[in-house]
């Protein structure tokens, strides 16, 4: 085949959560520059199955960059070397023929590895649950534009709401801190009128849950923003800090 | 005490503990104490720069500081408190962060972070080690007791001569300049970052403060470094006679300046 390449893969293999893991080397042959990183893994797994070996476990779902399932650290960078890209949208044209590629799971105490490249991100769900509910008036659907929201606030809220909860921020952070994730979740509601009634309680509850899960603290490295497939800005972390400090002096309901 | 008694109105102590225990609260205190310590550094540097003006302004300033115990001692205690808080929280946060990633990556790459931001504990520890030496040198007079005992013609603690003699050793002067370089690395991240820990989120302002952090770090450390460099280069202290190597000091060894209980100048703004 012309235009294809061969890669050496060093992949983390771990049979289950309790058992020790290790890197194993694989050859990815005849890789097309037009296939995605996950498709390359699919074909490798087909070959492993044909050879009677255990396929490499990795998470994937939408394969269009919006679900956040495809967690893997590729050559030291979550979701690989391309900015603002999930692994499923990472194409093999960004790699060279003969290149060695190291693939590892997210590494964080709060994201324990379940198998190979799959880790348990339930800690994110528990942080979201700690955020609680949003008060809404029941009854008829409200009229459109009955709650005016400024353009800048709407934009900022939408930028934060882009977070797909993939955990790349934690994986990239030297402290395995979840601050960018929590910041995005706290900010998108704090910026909107619908988020106001529980604003202080939400910030306090989510930060407390984040600490309880064993994530690290923020050192303002900026690695999270660089790794985020949705390019969520670290300025939301500063906003979360402000929300948390503000909540200290706000009576909670 | 159970953690779930009356979440609405926790007692003040529990609230304070919860705040310090949270990573956001600890970082806010880290930022505030760091800002306070930077404030001290600015005042200290201002005091030091008087070395360029000669012995009279320097020694008069030192005596004036020492003559204000009601200002001096609260300032010293406040400084010590901020310092202990900053160092204590640094170790606490670092232990928490290390625990958050028990297994390191086989291939770990820094994409966006600066060297200074990734080595705050190292540069902080080096500054701490330097501080121990610096206090022993100029504040407690342990390393050069003969320099420390000097008094000037008016019977004041001769801070000017003490500093000049101290920095005439190229090793001592060099280590001070090196320590200031390490401090610059620490401050270059610290000053830019602390505002975000305190909630400044406007990207334009954050970027301006980040640049200001580098400028502040350079200004403070260059300001400090001019004194040892000035002594070695001969622009400071040419009038101070050299001490005979191993011999007794040339200046008279009078009674300890200003009485022992007042002690030499130790804090905010003085040469320490």
PDB file of C-alpha atoms in Angstrom, chain B residues 15-154:
ATOM      1  CA  UNK B  15     -15.562  27.345  59.119  1.00  0.00           C
ATOM      2  CA  UNK B  16     -11.939  28.470  59.256  1.00  0.00           C
ATOM      3  CA  UNK B  17     -10.777  24.860  59.242  1.00  0.00           C
ATOM      4  CA  UNK B  18     -13.006  24.078  56.280  1.00  0.00           C
ATOM      5  CA  UNK B  19     -11.663  27.107  54.411  1.00  0.00           C
ATOM      6  CA  UNK B  20      -7.997  26.259  54.990  1.00  0.00           C
ATOM      7  CA  UNK B  21      -8.712  22.589  54.296  1.00  0.00           C
ATOM      8  CA  UNK B  22     -10.233  23.369  50.896  1.00  0.00           C
ATOM      9  CA  UNK B  23      -7.759  23.683  48.051  1.00  0.00           C
ATOM     10  CA  UNK B  24      -9.290  27.013  46.939  1.00  0.00           C
ATOM     11  CA  UNK B  25      -9.139  28.493  50.449  1.00  0.00           C
ATOM     12  CA  UNK B  26      -5.579  27.281  51.008  1.00  0.00           C
ATOM     13  CA  UNK B  27      -4.519  28.801  47.695  1.00  0.00           C
ATOM     14  CA  UNK B  28      -6.172  32.123  48.586  1.00  0.00           C
ATOM     15  CA  UNK B  29      -4.199  32.210  51.857  1.00  0.00           C
ATOM     16  CA  UNK B  30      -1.082  31.220  49.946  1.00  0.00           C
ATOM     17  CA  UNK B  31      -1.693  34.171  47.621  1.00  0.00           C
ATOM     18  CA  UNK B  32      -2.386  36.663  50.446  1.00  0.00           C
ATOM     19  CA  UNK B  33       0.659  35.637  52.483  1.00  0.00           C
ATOM     20  CA  UNK B  34       2.779  35.710  49.327  1.00  0.00           C
ATOM     21  CA  UNK B  35       1.535  39.211  48.544  1.00  0.00           C
ATOM     22  CA  UNK B  36       2.344  40.307  52.088  1.00  0.00           C
ATOM     23  CA  UNK B  37       5.838  38.866  51.822  1.00  0.00           C
ATOM     24  CA  UNK B  38       6.354  40.654  48.495  1.00  0.00           C
ATOM     25  CA  UNK B  39       5.296  43.862  50.258  1.00  0.00           C
ATOM     26  CA  UNK B  40       7.954  43.212  52.879  1.00  0.00           C
ATOM     27  CA  UNK B  41      10.553  42.578  50.176  1.00  0.00           C
ATOM     28  CA  UNK B  42       9.780  45.947  48.576  1.00  0.00           C
ATOM     29  CA  UNK B  43      10.246  47.782  51.909  1.00  0.00           C
ATOM     30  CA  UNK B  44      13.375  45.753  52.686  1.00  0.00           C
ATOM     31  CA  UNK B  45      14.823  46.553  49.281  1.00  0.00           C
ATOM     32  CA  UNK B  46      14.038  50.239  49.784  1.00  0.00           C
ATOM     33  CA  UNK B  47      16.047  50.132  53.007  1.00  0.00           C
ATOM     34  CA  UNK B  48      18.917  48.299  51.361  1.00  0.00           C
ATOM     35  CA  UNK B  49      19.207  50.737  48.484  1.00  0.00           C
ATOM     36  CA  UNK B  50      20.335  53.366  51.025  1.00  0.00           C
ATOM     37  CA  UNK B  51      23.642  51.487  51.024  1.00  0.00           C
ATOM     38  CA  UNK B  52      24.314  53.428  47.818  1.00  0.00           C
ATOM     39  CA  UNK B  53      23.966  56.713  49.741  1.00  0.00           C
ATOM     40  CA  UNK B  54      26.792  56.015  52.192  1.00  0.00           C
ATOM     41  CA  UNK B  55      27.189  55.119  55.884  1.00  0.00           C
ATOM     42  CA  UNK B  56      25.329  58.086  57.413  1.00  0.00           C
ATOM     43  CA  UNK B  57      21.840  57.537  55.879  1.00  0.00           C
ATOM     44  CA  UNK B  58      22.132  53.771  56.258  1.00  0.00           C
ATOM     45  CA  UNK B  59      23.103  53.739  59.923  1.00  0.00           C
ATOM     46  CA  UNK B  60      20.657  56.512  60.794  1.00  0.00           C
ATOM     47  CA  UNK B  61      17.847  54.553  59.116  1.00  0.00           C
ATOM     48  CA  UNK B  62      18.853  51.400  60.997  1.00  0.00           C
ATOM     49  CA  UNK B  63      18.876  53.246  64.307  1.00  0.00           C
ATOM     50  CA  UNK B  64      15.535  54.894  63.561  1.00  0.00           C
ATOM     51  CA  UNK B  65      13.942  51.492  62.840  1.00  0.00           C
ATOM     52  CA  UNK B  66      15.364  50.057  66.014  1.00  0.00           C
ATOM     53  CA  UNK B  67      14.047  53.053  67.945  1.00  0.00           C
ATOM     54  CA  UNK B  68      10.435  52.130  67.107  1.00  0.00           C
ATOM     55  CA  UNK B  69       9.793  48.889  69.014  1.00  0.00           C
ATOM     56  CA  UNK B  70       6.017  49.413  68.795  1.00  0.00           C
ATOM     57  CA  UNK B  71       6.291  49.356  65.013  1.00  0.00           C
ATOM     58  CA  UNK B  72       9.153  46.909  64.780  1.00  0.00           C
ATOM     59  CA  UNK B  73       7.824  44.067  66.886  1.00  0.00           C
ATOM     60  CA  UNK B  74       4.294  43.865  65.485  1.00  0.00           C
ATOM     61  CA  UNK B  75       5.860  44.024  62.006  1.00  0.00           C
ATOM     62  CA  UNK B  76       8.260  41.220  62.882  1.00  0.00           C
ATOM     63  CA  UNK B  77       5.523  39.049  64.337  1.00  0.00           C
ATOM     64  CA  UNK B  78       3.214  39.695  61.383  1.00  0.00           C
ATOM     65  CA  UNK B  79       6.026  38.844  59.019  1.00  0.00           C
ATOM     66  CA  UNK B  80       6.787  35.638  60.901  1.00  0.00           C
ATOM     67  CA  UNK B  81       3.103  34.690  60.835  1.00  0.00           C
ATOM     68  CA  UNK B  82       2.781  35.260  57.083  1.00  0.00           C
ATOM     69  CA  UNK B  83       6.004  33.408  56.512  1.00  0.00           C
ATOM     70  CA  UNK B  84       5.012  30.353  58.574  1.00  0.00           C
ATOM     71  CA  UNK B  85       1.590  30.298  56.896  1.00  0.00           C
ATOM     72  CA  UNK B  86       3.142  30.486  53.428  1.00  0.00           C
ATOM     73  CA  UNK B  87       5.711  27.749  54.070  1.00  0.00           C
ATOM     74  CA  UNK B  88       3.292  25.518  55.981  1.00  0.00           C
ATOM     75  CA  UNK B  89       0.646  25.731  53.257  1.00  0.00           C
ATOM     76  CA  UNK B  90       3.293  25.066  50.602  1.00  0.00           C
ATOM     77  CA  UNK B  91       4.149  21.739  52.182  1.00  0.00           C
ATOM     78  CA  UNK B  92       0.490  20.920  52.849  1.00  0.00           C
ATOM     79  CA  UNK B  93      -0.554  21.638  49.244  1.00  0.00           C
ATOM     80  CA  UNK B  94       2.441  19.862  47.818  1.00  0.00           C
ATOM     81  CA  UNK B  95       1.691  16.705  49.788  1.00  0.00           C
ATOM     82  CA  UNK B  96      -1.941  16.875  48.640  1.00  0.00           C
ATOM     83  CA  UNK B  97      -0.881  17.336  45.006  1.00  0.00           C
ATOM     84  CA  UNK B  98       1.611  14.479  45.147  1.00  0.00           C
ATOM     85  CA  UNK B  99      -1.094  12.216  46.564  1.00  0.00           C
ATOM     86  CA  UNK B 100      -3.441  13.187  43.732  1.00  0.00           C
ATOM     87  CA  UNK B 101      -1.099  11.566  41.163  1.00  0.00           C
ATOM     88  CA  UNK B 102       0.346   8.422  42.781  1.00  0.00           C
ATOM     89  CA  UNK B 103       1.499   6.925  39.460  1.00  0.00           C
ATOM     90  CA  UNK B 104       3.586   9.150  37.211  1.00  0.00           C
ATOM     91  CA  UNK B 105       3.351   9.206  33.438  1.00  0.00           C
ATOM     92  CA  UNK B 106       5.955   7.281  31.472  1.00  0.00           C
ATOM     93  CA  UNK B 107       6.120  10.150  29.026  1.00  0.00           C
ATOM     94  CA  UNK B 108       5.175  13.471  30.543  1.00  0.00           C
ATOM     95  CA  UNK B 109       5.325  16.628  28.550  1.00  0.00           C
ATOM     96  CA  UNK B 110       4.887  20.236  29.614  1.00  0.00           C
ATOM     97  CA  UNK B 111       3.023  22.130  26.917  1.00  0.00           C
ATOM     98  CA  UNK B 112       2.000  25.421  28.470  1.00  0.00           C
ATOM     99  CA  UNK B 113       3.550  25.741  31.923  1.00  0.00           C
ATOM    100  CA  UNK B 114       6.725  27.647  32.733  1.00  0.00           C
ATOM    101  CA  UNK B 115       9.765  26.160  34.461  1.00  0.00           C
ATOM    102  CA  UNK B 116       9.245  28.591  37.331  1.00  0.00           C
ATOM    103  CA  UNK B 117       5.644  27.449  37.889  1.00  0.00           C
ATOM    104  CA  UNK B 118       6.642  23.778  37.983  1.00  0.00           C
ATOM    105  CA  UNK B 119       9.470  24.347  40.456  1.00  0.00           C
ATOM    106  CA  UNK B 120       7.902  26.637  43.064  1.00  0.00           C
ATOM    107  CA  UNK B 121       8.683  24.161  45.848  1.00  0.00           C
ATOM    108  CA  UNK B 122      12.328  23.900  44.786  1.00  0.00           C
ATOM    109  CA  UNK B 123      12.866  27.655  44.424  1.00  0.00           C
ATOM    110  CA  UNK B 124      10.901  28.239  47.643  1.00  0.00           C
ATOM    111  CA  UNK B 125      13.065  25.746  49.528  1.00  0.00           C
ATOM    112  CA  UNK B 126      16.236  27.348  48.168  1.00  0.00           C
ATOM    113  CA  UNK B 127      15.012  30.789  49.240  1.00  0.00           C
ATOM    114  CA  UNK B 128      14.219  29.312  52.664  1.00  0.00           C
ATOM    115  CA  UNK B 129      17.751  27.891  52.953  1.00  0.00           C
ATOM    116  CA  UNK B 130      19.191  31.243  51.894  1.00  0.00           C
ATOM    117  CA  UNK B 131      17.010  32.999  54.459  1.00  0.00           C
ATOM    118  CA  UNK B 132      18.470  30.817  57.224  1.00  0.00           C
ATOM    119  CA  UNK B 133      21.984  31.842  56.207  1.00  0.00           C
ATOM    120  CA  UNK B 134      20.971  35.469  55.703  1.00  0.00           C
ATOM    121  CA  UNK B 135      19.469  35.734  59.210  1.00  0.00           C
ATOM    122  CA  UNK B 136      22.548  34.067  60.722  1.00  0.00           C
ATOM    123  CA  UNK B 137      24.729  36.477  58.769  1.00  0.00           C
ATOM    124  CA  UNK B 138      23.178  39.916  59.198  1.00  0.00           C
ATOM    125  CA  UNK B 139      20.400  39.601  61.780  1.00  0.00           C
ATOM    126  CA  UNK B 140      21.873  37.326  64.435  1.00  0.00           C
ATOM    127  CA  UNK B 141      25.561  37.967  63.650  1.00  0.00           C
ATOM    128  CA  UNK B 142      26.466  34.305  63.968  1.00  0.00           C
ATOM    129  CA  UNK B 143      28.616  33.854  60.878  1.00  0.00           C
ATOM    130  CA  UNK B 144      30.716  37.046  61.179  1.00  0.00           C
ATOM    131  CA  UNK B 145      30.584  38.161  64.791  1.00  0.00           C
ATOM    132  CA  UNK B 146      33.429  40.643  64.239  1.00  0.00           C
ATOM    133  CA  UNK B 147      31.516  42.453  61.456  1.00  0.00           C
ATOM    134  CA  UNK B 148      28.375  42.414  63.535  1.00  0.00           C
ATOM    135  CA  UNK B 149      30.017  44.057  66.549  1.00  0.00           C
ATOM    136  CA  UNK B 150      31.224  47.128  64.655  1.00  0.00           C
ATOM    137  CA  UNK B 151      30.032  50.558  65.776  1.00  0.00           C
ATOM    138  CA  UNK B 152      30.368  53.825  63.923  1.00  0.00           C
ATOM    139  CA  UNK B 153      31.799  57.120  65.211  1.00  0.00           C
ATOM    140  CA  UNK B 154      28.456  58.028  66.793  1.00  0.00           C
TER     141      UNK B 154
END
